[in-house]
PDB file of C-alpha atoms in Angstrom:
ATOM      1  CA  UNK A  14      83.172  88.835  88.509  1.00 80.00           C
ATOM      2  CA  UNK A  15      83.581  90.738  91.133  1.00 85.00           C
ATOM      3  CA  UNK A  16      81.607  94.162  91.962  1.00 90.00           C
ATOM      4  CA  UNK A  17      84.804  96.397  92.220  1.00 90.00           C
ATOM      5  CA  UNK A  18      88.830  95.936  92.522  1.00 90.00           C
ATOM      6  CA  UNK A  19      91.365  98.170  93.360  1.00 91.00           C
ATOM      7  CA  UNK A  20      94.587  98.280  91.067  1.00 94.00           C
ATOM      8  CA  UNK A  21      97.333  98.981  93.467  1.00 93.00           C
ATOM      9  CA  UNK A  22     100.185  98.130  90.521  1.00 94.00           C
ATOM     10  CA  UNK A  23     101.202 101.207  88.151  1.00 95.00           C
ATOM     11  CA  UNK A  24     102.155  99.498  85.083  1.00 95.00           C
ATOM     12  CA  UNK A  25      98.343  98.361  85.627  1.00 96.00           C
ATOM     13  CA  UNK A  26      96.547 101.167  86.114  1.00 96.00           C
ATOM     14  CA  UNK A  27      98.794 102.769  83.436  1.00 95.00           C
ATOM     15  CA  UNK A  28      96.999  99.910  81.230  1.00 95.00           C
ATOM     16  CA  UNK A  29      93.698 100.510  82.326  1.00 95.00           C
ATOM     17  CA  UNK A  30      93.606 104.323  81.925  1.00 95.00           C
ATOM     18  CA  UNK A  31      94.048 104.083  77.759  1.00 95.00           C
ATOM     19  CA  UNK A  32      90.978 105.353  76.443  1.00 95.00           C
ATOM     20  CA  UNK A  33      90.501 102.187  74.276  1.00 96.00           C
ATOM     21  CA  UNK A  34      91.663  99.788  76.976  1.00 96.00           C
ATOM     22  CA  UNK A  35      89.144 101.214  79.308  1.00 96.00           C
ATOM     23  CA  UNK A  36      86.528 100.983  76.481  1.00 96.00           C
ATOM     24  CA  UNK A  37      87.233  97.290  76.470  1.00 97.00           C
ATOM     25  CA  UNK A  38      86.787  96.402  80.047  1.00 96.00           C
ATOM     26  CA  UNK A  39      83.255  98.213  79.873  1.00 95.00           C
ATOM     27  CA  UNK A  40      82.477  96.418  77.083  1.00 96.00           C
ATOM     28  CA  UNK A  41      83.597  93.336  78.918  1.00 96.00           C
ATOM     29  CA  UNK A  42      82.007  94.113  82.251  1.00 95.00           C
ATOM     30  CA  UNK A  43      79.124  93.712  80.395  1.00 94.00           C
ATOM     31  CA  UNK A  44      79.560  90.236  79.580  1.00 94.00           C
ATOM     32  CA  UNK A  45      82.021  87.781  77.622  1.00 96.00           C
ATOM     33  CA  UNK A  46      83.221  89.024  73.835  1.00 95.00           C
ATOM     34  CA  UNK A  47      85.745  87.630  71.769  1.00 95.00           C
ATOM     35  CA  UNK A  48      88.457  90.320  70.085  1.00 95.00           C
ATOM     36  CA  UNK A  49      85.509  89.765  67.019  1.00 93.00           C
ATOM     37  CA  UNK A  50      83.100  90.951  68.716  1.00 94.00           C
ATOM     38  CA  UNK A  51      84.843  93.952  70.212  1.00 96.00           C
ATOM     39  CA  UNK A  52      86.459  94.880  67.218  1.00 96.00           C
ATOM     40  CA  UNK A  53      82.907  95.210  65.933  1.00 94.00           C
ATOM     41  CA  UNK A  54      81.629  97.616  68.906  1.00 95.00           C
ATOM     42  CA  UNK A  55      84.285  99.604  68.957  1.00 95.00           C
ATOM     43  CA  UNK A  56      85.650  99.920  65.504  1.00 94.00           C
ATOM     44  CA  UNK A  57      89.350  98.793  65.571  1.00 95.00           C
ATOM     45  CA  UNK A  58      90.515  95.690  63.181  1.00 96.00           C
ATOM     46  CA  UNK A  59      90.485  92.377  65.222  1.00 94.00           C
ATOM     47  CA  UNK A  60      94.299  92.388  65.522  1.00 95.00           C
ATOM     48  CA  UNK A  61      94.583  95.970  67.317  1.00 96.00           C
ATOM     49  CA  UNK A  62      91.504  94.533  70.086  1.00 96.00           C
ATOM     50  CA  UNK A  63      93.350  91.506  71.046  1.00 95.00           C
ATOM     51  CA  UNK A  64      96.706  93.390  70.907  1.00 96.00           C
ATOM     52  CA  UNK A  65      94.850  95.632  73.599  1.00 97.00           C
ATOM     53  CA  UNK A  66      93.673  92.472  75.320  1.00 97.00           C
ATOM     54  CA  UNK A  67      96.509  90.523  75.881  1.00 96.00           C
ATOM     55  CA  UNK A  68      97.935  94.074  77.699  1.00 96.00           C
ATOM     56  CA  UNK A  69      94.794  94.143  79.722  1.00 97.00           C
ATOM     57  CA  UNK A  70      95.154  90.196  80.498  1.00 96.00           C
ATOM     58  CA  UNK A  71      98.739  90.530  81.509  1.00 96.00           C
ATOM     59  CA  UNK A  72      98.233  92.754  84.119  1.00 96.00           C
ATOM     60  CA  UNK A  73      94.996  90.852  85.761  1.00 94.00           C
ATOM     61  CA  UNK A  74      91.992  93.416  84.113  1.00 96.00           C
ATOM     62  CA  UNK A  75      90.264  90.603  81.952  1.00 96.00           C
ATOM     63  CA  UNK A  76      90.274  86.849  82.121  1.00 96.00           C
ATOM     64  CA  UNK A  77      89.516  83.851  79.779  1.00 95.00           C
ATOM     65  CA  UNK A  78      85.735  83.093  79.990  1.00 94.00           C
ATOM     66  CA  UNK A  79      85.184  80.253  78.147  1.00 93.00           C
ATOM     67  CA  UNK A  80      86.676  79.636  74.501  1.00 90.00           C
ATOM     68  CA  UNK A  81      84.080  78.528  71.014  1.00 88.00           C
ATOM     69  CA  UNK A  82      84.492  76.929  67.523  1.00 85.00           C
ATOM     70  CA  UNK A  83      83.659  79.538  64.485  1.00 78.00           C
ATOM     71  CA  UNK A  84      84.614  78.283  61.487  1.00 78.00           C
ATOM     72  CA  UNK A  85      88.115  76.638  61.671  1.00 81.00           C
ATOM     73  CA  UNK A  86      88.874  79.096  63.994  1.00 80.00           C
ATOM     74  CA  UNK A  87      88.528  78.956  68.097  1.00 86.00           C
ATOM     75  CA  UNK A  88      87.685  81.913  69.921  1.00 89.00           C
ATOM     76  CA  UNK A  89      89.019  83.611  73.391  1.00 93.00           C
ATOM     77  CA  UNK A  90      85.697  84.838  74.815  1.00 95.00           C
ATOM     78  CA  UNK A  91      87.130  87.197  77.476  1.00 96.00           C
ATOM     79  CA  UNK A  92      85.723  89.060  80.429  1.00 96.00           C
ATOM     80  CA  UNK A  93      86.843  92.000  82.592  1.00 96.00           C
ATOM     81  CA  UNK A  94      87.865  90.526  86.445  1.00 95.00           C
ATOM     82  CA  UNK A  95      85.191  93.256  87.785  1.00 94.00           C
ATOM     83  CA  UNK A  96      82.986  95.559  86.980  1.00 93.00           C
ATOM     84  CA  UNK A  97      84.296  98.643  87.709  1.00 94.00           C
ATOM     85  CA  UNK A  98      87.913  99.629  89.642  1.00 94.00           C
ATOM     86  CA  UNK A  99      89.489 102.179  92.033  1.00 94.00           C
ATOM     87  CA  UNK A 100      93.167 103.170  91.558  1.00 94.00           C
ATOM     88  CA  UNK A 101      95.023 102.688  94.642  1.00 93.00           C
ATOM     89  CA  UNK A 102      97.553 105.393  95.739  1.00 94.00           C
ATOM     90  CA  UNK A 103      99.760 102.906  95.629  1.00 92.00           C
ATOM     91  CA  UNK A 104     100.139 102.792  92.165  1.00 93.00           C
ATOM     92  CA  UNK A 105     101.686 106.344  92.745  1.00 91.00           C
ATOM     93  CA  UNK A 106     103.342 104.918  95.739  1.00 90.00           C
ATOM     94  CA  UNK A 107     106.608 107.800  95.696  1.00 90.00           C
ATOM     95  CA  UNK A 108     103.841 110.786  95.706  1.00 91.00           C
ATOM     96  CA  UNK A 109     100.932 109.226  97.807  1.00 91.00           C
ATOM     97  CA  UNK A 110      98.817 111.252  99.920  1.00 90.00           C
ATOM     98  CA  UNK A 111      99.825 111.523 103.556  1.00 91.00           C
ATOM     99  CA  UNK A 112      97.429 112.384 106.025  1.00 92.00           C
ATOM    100  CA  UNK A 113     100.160 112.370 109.076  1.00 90.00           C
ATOM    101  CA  UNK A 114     102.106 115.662 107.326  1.00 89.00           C
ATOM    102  CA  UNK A 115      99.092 117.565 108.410  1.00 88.00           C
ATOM    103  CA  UNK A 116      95.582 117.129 110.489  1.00 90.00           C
ATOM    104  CA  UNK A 117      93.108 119.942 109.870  1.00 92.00           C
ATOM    105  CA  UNK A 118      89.566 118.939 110.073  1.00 90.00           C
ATOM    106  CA  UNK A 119      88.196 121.294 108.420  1.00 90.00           C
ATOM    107  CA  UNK A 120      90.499 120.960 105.237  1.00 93.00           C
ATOM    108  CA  UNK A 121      88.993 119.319 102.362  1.00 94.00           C
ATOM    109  CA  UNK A 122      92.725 119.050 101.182  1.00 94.00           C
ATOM    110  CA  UNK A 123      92.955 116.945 104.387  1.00 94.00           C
ATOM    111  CA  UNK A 124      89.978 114.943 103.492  1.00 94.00           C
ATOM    112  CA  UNK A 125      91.018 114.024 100.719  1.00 94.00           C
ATOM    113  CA  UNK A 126      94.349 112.312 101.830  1.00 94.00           C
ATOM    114  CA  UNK A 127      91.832 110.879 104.296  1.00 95.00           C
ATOM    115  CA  UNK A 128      89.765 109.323 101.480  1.00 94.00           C
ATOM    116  CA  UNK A 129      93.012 108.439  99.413  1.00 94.00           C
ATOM    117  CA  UNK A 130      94.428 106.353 102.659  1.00 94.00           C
ATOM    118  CA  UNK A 131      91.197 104.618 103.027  1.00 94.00           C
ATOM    119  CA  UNK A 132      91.136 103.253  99.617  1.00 94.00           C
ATOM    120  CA  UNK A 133      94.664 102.316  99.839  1.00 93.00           C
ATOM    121  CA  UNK A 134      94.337 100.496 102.926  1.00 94.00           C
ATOM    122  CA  UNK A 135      90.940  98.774 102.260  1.00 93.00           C
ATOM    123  CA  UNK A 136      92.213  97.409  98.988  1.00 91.00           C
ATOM    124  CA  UNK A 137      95.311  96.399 100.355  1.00 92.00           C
ATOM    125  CA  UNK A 138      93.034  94.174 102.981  1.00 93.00           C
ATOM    126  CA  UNK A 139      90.841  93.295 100.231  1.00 90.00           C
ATOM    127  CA  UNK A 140      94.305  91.992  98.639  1.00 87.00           C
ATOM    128  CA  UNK A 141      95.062  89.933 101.461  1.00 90.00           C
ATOM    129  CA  UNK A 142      91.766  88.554 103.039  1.00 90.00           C
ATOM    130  CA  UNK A 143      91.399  87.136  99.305  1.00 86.00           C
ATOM    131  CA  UNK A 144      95.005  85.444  98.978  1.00 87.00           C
ATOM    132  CA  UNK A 145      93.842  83.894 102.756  1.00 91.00           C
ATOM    133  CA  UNK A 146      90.658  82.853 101.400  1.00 90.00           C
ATOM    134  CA  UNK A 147      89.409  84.546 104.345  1.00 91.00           C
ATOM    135  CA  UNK A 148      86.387  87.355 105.086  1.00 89.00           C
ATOM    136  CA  UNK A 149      87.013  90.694 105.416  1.00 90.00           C
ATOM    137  CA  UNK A 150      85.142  92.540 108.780  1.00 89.00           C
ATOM    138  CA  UNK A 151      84.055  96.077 107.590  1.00 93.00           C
ATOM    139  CA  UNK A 152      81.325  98.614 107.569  1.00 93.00           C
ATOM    140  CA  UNK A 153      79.980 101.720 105.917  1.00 93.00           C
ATOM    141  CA  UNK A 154      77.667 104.896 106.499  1.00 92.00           C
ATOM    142  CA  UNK A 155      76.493 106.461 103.782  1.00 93.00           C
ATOM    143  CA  UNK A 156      73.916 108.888 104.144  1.00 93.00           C
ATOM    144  CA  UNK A 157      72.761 112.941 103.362  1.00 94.00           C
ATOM    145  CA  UNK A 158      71.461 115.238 105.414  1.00 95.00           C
ATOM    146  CA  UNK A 159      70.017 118.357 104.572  1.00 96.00           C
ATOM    147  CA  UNK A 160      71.165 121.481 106.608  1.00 97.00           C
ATOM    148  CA  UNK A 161      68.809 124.406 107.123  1.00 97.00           C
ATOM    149  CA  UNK A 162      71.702 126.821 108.163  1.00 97.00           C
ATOM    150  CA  UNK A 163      75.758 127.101 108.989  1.00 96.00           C
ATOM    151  CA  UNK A 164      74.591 127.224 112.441  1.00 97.00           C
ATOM    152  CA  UNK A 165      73.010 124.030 112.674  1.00 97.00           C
ATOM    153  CA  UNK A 166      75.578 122.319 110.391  1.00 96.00           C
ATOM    154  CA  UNK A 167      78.397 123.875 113.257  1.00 96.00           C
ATOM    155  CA  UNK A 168      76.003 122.039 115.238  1.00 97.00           C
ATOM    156  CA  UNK A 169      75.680 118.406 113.802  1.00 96.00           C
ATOM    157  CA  UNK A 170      79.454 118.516 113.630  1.00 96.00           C
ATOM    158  CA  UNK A 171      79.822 119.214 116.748  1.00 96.00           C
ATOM    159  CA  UNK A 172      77.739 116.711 118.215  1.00 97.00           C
ATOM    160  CA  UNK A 173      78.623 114.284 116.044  1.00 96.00           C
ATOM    161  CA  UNK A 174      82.539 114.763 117.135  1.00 95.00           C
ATOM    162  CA  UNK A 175      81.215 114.372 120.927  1.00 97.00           C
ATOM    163  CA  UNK A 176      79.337 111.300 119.991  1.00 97.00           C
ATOM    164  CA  UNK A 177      81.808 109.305 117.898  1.00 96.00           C
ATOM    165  CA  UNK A 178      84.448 110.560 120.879  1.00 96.00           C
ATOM    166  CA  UNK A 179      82.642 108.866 123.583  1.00 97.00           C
ATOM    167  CA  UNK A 180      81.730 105.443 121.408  1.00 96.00           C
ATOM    168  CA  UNK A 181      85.572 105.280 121.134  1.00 96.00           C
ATOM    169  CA  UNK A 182      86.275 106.143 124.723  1.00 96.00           C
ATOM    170  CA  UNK A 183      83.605 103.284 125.406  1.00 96.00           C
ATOM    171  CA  UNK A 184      85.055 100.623 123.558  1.00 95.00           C
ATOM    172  CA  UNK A 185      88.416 101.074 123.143  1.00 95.00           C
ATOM    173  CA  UNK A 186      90.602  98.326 125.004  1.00 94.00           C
ATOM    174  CA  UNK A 187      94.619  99.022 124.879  1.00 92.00           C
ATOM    175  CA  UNK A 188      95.121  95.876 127.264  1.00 91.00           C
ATOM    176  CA  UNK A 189      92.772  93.686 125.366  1.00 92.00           C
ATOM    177  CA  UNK A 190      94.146  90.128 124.841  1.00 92.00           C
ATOM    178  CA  UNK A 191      94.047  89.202 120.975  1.00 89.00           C
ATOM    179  CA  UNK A 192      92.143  92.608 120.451  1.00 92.00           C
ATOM    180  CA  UNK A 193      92.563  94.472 117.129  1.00 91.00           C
ATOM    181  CA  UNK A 194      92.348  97.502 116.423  1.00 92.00           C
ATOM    182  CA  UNK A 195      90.154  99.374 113.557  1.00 94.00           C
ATOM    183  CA  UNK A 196      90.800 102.871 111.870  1.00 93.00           C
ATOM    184  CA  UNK A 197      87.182 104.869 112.090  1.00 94.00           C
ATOM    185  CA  UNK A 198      86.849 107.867 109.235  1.00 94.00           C
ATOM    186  CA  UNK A 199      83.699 110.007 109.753  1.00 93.00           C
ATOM    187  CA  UNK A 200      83.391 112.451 106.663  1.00 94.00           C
ATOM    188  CA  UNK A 201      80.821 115.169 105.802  1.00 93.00           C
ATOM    189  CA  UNK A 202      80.892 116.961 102.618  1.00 94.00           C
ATOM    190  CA  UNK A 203      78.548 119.191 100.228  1.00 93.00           C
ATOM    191  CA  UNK A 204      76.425 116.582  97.811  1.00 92.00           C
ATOM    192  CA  UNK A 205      77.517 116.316  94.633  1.00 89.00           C
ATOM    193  CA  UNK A 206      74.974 117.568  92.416  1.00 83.00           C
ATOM    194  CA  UNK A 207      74.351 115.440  89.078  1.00 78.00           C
ATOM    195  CA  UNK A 208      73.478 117.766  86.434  1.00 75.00           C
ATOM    196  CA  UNK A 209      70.159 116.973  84.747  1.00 74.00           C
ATOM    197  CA  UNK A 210      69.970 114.652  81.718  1.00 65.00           C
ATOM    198  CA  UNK A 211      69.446 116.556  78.660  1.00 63.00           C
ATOM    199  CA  UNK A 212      66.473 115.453  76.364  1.00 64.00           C
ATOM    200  CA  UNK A 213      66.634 113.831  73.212  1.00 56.00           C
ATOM    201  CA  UNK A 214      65.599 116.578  70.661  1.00 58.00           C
ATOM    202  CA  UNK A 215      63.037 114.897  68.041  1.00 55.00           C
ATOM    203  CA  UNK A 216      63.079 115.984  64.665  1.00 54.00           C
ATOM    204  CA  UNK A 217      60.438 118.796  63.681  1.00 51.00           C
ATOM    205  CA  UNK A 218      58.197 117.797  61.073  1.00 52.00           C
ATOM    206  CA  UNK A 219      58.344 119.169  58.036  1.00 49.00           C
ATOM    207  CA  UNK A 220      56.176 121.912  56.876  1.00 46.00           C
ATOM    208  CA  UNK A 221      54.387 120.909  53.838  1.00 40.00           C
TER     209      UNK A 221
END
């Protein structure tokens, strides 16, 4: 299984975005259950699970796992391909973000079409390193820093700009024989805050 996939087909991510369906590949990112077994977690009759299965299975989202003997009947133990997945903007290739129509760095609007390129092309190289059998070359920041004004945020941007902008200048080789070239995507953005967890209330005793 792998640790994340990108759908870059509509029909599939279409399929994956039913509530049920995507009920089903958490339940199977979990491990291995036959249509049994789900129908049992998730309260739908047998026949409805593996009707949502088979849709799921067409379109790449779960796999065969192994099969077993209950009874005189032999079960599909299935299993989602991954254990979570990103939606490519390809699957919405006619209205995909386009981060050429515009270039404002300080647009989160821009950012965001950015972001949206990055996943498509990543996934689409994901796509084709694994038909090649072949590794994929990539790397990743991911970091937070904690500003203690505007100013000095102005500030880190600033230098940061200067910085990547002379690593580029540095390395870059337009003449290179058999060089490639690599996209670069520095973002900063307010953290997401995740809102507290809310404790279990216990029942009160009751008053004799």
């Amino acid at each position: 299984m792998l640790d994340v996939t990108v759908i870059e087909d509509s029909a599939a991510a279409a399929v994956s975005l039913d509530p049920m369906r995507s009920r089903l590949l958490a339940e199977l990112a979990a491990g291995p259950a036959s249509a049994a077994m789900l129908a049992a977690r998730v309260g739908l009759p047998r026949q409805k699970v593996n009707y949502h299965l088979k849709a799921l299975e067409r379109h790449g989202l779960v796999e065969l796992a192994g099969e077993r003997r209950k009874g005189n009947v032999t079960e599909r133990l299935m299993r989602a391909t991954a254990a979570s997945y990103v939606i490519s903007p390809l699957a919405l290739a006619a209205v995909q973000p386009d981060p050429g129509r515009f270039r404002d760095q300080l647009s989160a609007r821009w950012m965001l079409a950015v972001a949206a390129r990055l996943v498509r092309d990543v996934g689409t190289l994901i796509t084709g390193a694994a038909k090649a059998r072949k590794g994929l070359a990539t790397y990743a920041l991911d970091g937070e820093v904690r500003f203690a004004s505007a100013a000095d945020r102005a500030a880190f941007v600033e230098e940061l700009t200067q910085g990547v902008g002379a690593l580029i200048a540095k390395y870059h080789d337009q003449d290179a024989p058999g060089g490639r070239e690599h996209r670069i995507v520095v973002a900063l953005h307010p953290t997401v805050k995740t809102p507290p967890a809310v404790p279990a209330i216990e029942n009160a005793p009751e008053s004799a």
